[in-house]
GROMACS .gro file of C-alpha atoms in nm:
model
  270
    1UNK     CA    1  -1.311   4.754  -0.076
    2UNK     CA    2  -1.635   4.930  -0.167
    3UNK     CA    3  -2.032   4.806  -0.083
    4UNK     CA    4  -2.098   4.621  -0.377
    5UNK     CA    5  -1.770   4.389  -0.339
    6UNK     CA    6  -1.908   4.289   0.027
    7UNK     CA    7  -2.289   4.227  -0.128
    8UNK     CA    8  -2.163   4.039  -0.438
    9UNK     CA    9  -1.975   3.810  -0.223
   10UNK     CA   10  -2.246   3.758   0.026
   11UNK     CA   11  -2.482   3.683  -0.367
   12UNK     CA   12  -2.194   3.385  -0.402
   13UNK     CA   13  -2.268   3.261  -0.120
   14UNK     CA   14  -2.577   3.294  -0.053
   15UNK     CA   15  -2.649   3.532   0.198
   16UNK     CA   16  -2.914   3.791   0.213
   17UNK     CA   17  -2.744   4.039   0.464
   18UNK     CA   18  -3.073   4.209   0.536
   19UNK     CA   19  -3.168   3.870   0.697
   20UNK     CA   20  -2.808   3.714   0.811
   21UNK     CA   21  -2.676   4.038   0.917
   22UNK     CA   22  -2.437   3.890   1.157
   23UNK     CA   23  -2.264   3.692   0.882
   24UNK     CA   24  -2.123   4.017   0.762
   25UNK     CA   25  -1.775   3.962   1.002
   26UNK     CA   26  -1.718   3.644   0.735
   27UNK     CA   27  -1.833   3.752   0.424
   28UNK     CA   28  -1.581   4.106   0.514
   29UNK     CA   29  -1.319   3.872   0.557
   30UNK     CA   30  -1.408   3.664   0.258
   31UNK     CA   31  -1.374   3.992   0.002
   32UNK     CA   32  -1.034   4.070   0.212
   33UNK     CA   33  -0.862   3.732   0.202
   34UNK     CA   34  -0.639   3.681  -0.099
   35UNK     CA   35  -0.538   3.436  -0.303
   36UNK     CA   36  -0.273   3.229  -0.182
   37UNK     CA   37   0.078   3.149  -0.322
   38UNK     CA   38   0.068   2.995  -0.661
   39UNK     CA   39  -0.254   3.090  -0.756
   40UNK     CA   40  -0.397   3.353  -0.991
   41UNK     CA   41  -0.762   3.486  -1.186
   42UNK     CA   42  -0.712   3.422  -1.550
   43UNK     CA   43  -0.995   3.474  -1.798
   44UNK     CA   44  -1.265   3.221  -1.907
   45UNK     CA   45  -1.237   3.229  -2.271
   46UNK     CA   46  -1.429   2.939  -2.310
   47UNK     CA   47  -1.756   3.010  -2.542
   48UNK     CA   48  -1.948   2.700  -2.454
   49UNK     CA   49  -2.049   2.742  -2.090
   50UNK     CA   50  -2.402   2.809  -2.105
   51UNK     CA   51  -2.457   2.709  -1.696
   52UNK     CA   52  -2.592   3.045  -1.601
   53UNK     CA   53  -2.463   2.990  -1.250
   54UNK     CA   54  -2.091   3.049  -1.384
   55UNK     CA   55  -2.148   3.301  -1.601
   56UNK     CA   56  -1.865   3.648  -1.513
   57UNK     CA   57  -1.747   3.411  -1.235
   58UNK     CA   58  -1.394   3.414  -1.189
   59UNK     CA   59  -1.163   3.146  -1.308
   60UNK     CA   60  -0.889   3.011  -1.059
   61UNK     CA   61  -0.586   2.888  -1.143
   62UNK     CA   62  -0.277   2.720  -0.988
   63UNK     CA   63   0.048   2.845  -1.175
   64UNK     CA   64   0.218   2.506  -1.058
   65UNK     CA   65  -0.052   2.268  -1.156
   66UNK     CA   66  -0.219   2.430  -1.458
   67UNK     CA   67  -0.530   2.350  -1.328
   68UNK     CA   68  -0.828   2.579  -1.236
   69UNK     CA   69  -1.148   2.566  -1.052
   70UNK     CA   70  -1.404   2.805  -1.037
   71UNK     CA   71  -1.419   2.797  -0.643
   72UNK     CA   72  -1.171   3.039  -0.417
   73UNK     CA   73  -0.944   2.834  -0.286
   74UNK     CA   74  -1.075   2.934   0.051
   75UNK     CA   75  -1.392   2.848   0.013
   76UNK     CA   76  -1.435   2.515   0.162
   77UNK     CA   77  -1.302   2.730   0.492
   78UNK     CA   78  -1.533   3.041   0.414
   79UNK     CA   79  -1.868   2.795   0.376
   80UNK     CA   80  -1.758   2.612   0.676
   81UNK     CA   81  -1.786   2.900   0.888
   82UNK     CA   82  -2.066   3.043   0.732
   83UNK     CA   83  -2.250   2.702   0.823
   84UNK     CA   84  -2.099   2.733   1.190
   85UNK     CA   85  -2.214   3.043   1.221
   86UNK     CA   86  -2.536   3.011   1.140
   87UNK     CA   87  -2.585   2.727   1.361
   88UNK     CA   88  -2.434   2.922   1.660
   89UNK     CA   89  -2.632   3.251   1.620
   90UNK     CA   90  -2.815   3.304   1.975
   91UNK     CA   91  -3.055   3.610   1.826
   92UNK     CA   92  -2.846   3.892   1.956
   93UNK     CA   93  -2.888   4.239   1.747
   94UNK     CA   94  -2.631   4.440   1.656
   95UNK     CA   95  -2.474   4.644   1.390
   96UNK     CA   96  -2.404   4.626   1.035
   97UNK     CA   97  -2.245   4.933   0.977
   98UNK     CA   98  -1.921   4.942   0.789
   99UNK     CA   99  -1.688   5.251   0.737
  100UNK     CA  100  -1.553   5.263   0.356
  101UNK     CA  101  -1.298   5.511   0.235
  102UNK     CA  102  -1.399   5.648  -0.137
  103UNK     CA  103  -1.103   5.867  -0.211
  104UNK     CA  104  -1.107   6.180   0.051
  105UNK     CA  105  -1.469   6.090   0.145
  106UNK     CA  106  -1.555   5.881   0.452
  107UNK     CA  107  -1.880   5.730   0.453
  108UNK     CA  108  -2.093   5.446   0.608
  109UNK     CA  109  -2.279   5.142   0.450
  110UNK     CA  110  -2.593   4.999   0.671
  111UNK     CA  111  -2.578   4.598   0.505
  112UNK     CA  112  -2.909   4.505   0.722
  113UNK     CA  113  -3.107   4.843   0.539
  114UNK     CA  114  -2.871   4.865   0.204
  115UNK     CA  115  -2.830   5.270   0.297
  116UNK     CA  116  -2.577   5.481   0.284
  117UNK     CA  117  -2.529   5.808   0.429
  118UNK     CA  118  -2.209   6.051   0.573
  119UNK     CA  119  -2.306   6.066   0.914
  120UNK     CA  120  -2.136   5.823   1.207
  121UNK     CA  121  -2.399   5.596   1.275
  122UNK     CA  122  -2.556   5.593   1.581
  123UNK     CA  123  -2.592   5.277   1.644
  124UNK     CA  124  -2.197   5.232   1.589
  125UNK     CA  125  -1.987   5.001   1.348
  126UNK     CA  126  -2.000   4.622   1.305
  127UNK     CA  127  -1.827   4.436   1.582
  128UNK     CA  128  -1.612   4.212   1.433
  129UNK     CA  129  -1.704   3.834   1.538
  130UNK     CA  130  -1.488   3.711   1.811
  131UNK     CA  131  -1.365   3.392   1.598
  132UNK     CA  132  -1.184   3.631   1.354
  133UNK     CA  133  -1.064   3.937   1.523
  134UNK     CA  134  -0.694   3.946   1.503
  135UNK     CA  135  -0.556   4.236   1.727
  136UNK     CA  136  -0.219   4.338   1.509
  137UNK     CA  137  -0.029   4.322   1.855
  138UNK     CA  138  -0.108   3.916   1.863
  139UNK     CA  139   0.235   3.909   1.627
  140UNK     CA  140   0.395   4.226   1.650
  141UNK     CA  141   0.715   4.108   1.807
  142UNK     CA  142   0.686   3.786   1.667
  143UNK     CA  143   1.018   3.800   1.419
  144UNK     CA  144   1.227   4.001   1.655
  145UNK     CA  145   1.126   3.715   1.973
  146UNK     CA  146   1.261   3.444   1.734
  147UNK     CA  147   1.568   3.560   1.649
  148UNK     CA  148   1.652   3.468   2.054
  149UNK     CA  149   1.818   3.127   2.076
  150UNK     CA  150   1.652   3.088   2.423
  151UNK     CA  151   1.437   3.192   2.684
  152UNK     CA  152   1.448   3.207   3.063
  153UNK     CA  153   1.083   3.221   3.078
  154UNK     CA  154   0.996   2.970   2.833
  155UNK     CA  155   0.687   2.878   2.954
  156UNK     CA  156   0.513   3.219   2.883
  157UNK     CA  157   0.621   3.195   2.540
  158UNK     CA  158   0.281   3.286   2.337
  159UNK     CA  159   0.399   3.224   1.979
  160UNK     CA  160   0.574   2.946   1.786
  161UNK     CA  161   0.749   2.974   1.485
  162UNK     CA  162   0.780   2.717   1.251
  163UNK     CA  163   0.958   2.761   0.879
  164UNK     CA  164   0.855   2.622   0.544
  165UNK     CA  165   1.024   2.576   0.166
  166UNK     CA  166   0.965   2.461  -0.170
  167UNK     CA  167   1.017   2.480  -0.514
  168UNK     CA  168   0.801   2.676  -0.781
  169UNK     CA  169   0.832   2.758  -1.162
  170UNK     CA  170   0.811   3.139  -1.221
  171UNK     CA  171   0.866   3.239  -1.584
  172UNK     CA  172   1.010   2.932  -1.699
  173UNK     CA  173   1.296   2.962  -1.388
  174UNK     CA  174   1.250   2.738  -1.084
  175UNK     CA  175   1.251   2.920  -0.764
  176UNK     CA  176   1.308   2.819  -0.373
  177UNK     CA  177   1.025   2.994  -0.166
  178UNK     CA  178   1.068   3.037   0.165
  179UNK     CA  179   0.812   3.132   0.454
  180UNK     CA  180   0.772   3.167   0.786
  181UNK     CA  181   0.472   3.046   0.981
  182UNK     CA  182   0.390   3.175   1.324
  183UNK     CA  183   0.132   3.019   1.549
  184UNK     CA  184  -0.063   3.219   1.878
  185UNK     CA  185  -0.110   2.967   2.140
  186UNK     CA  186  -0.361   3.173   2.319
  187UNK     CA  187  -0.583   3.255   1.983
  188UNK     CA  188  -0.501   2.992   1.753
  189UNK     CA  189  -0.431   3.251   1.472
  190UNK     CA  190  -0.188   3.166   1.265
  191UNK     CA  191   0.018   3.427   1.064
  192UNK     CA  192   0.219   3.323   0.721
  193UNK     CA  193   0.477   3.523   0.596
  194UNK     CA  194   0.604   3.452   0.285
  195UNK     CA  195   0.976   3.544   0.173
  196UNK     CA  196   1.140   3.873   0.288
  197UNK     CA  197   0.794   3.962   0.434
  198UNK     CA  198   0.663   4.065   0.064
  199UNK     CA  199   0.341   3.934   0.190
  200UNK     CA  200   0.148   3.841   0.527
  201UNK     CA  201  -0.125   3.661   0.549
  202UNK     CA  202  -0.321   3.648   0.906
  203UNK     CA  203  -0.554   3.358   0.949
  204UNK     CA  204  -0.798   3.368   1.225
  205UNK     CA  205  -0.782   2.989   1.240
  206UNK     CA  206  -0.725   2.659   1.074
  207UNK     CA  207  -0.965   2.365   1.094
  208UNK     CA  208  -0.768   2.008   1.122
  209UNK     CA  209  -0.901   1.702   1.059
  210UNK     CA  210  -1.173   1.657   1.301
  211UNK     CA  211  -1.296   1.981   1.208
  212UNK     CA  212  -1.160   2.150   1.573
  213UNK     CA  213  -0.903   2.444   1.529
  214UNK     CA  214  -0.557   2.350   1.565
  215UNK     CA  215  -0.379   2.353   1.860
  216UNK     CA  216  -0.025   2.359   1.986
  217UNK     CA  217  -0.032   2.006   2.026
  218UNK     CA  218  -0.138   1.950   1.656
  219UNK     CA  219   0.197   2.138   1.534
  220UNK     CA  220   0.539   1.909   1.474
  221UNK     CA  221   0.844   1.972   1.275
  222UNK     CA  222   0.707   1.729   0.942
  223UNK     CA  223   0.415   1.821   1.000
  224UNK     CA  224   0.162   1.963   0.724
  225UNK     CA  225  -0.122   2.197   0.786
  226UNK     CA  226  -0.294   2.308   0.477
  227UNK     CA  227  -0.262   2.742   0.463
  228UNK     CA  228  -0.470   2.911   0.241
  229UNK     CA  229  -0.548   2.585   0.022
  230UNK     CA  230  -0.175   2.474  -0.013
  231UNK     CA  231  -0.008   2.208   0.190
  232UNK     CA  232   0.242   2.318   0.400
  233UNK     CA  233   0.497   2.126   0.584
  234UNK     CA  234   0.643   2.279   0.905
  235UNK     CA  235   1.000   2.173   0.822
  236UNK     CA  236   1.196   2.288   1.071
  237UNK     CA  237   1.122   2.542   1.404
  238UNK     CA  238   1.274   2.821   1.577
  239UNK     CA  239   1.533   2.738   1.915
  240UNK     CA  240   1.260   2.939   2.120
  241UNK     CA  241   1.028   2.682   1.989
  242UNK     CA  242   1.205   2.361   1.981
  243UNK     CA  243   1.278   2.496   2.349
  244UNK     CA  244   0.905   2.546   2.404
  245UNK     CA  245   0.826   2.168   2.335
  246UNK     CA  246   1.108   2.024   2.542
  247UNK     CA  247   0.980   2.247   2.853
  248UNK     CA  248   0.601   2.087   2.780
  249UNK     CA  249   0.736   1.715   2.732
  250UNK     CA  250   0.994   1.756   3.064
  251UNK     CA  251   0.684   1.917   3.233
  252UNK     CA  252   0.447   1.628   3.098
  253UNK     CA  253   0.708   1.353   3.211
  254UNK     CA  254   0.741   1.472   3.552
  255UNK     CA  255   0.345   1.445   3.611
  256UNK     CA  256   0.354   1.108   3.502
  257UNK     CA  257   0.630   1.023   3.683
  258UNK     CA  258   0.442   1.164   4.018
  259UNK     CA  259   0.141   0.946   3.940
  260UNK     CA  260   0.389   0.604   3.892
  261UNK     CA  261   0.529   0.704   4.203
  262UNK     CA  262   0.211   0.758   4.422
  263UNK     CA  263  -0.088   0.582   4.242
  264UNK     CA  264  -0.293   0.704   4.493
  265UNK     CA  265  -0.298   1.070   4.410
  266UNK     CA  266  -0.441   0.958   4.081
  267UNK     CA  267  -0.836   0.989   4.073
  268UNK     CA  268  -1.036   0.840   3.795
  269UNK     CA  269  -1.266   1.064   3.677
  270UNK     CA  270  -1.367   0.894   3.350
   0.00000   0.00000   0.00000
């Protein structure tokens, strides 16, 4: 990733960094986020588009459907949080220094000033925004934890692990894909790793329907969440998780159970 990939994706969206410096945690994650399973950039050989708007824009397409778009497939989630954002910006300063690697040379890209110089800045490096940092530890143990059939501590159990499969046409040869979707409890990131861990994908978040991250509560076995613009169904769950949702509903139960048994205890605060 160089400067001009970060400023030509804050052009496509429309974001003048030297003004909406603080949207430079998304539009960094924007240039870093690939394309999920099943799609792919082909090129637009198509002479009559004349809208200016599309001209050298990318062309997506999904190998399963045939069809393409000209929008990322994460860019309903990208312009979402771009809109939050901007709505929830209290005026604090801060940086917009980013550290880029060109070869053997280090050097540092001021997005607020558009300079660029070798020197650490003194005012530091961007802070990444709260809503997307993902500390690599969150799911470092993740696939060695679920390989437990059970847990004496269940109820500190951070992570659930749900598992995913379908069928996909590559070369002419249809294919079973398998992946493995873990969940953080305490961050709501989710992390999906697809086949024999040939890729990982870490996702700071995933809107449901009413907009509001998803939760624990909004994950089932037949469920579907939609992960990097495919639908997913969680098909089936790890013993450390199944285990995890017994110890909530046997937990659950007894409190409502308590409150049957002494209505009195129960205050309405409605």
């Amino acid at each position: 990733m160089m400067p001009i990939d970060v400023l030509n994706m804050a052009k496509y969206y429309g974001v003048d960094l030297r003004k909406r410096w603080y949207l430079l945690p998304l539009i960094k994650q924007a240039v870093e986020t690939p394309l999920p399973p099943n799609w792919i950039e082909v090129e637009d050989t198509a002479d009559d588009d004349l809208n200016d708007n599309f001209q050298s824009a990318p062309l997506y397409m999904n190998e399963l459907s045939g069809t393409t778009q000209r929008e990322h497939p994460a860019d309903a989630y990208f312009r979402q949080q771009i809109e939050n954002c901007i709505k929830e910006y209290d005026g604090r300063d801060g940086s917009a220094w980013l550290e880029f690697q060109d070869g053997t040379r280090t050097f540092y890209y001021d997005f607020a000033t558009n300079t660029e110089q070798d020197m650490y800045p003194s005012a530091g490096l961007m802070a990444n925004a709260q809503h997307i940092r993902i500390p690599k530890e969150v799911f470092a143990k993740a696939v060695e934890m679920h390989q437990q059939p059970k847990s004496k501590a269940i109820e500190q159990l951070d992570i659930l692990c749900f598992h995913s499969s379908w069928k996909e046409a590559c070369q002419g040869v249809v294919q079973t894909q398998h992946a493995d979707i873990y969940f953080s409890i305490s961050t709501k990131h989710f992390q999906f790793v697809l086949g024999n861990c040939e890729h990982v994908y870490t996702i700071s978040h995933i809107n449901g329907r009413d907009g509001k991250p998803l939760e624990a509560w909004d994950l089932r076995v037949g469920g579907k969440i939609t992960i990097l613009g495919r639908q997913t169904t969680l098909m089936t769950a790890s013993m450390l998780t199944l285990q995890w949702f017994d110890h909530q509903e046997s937990h659950l139960l007894s409190i409502k159970a308590f409150y049957r048994l002494n209505p009195s205890s129960y205050h309405d605060i409605g």
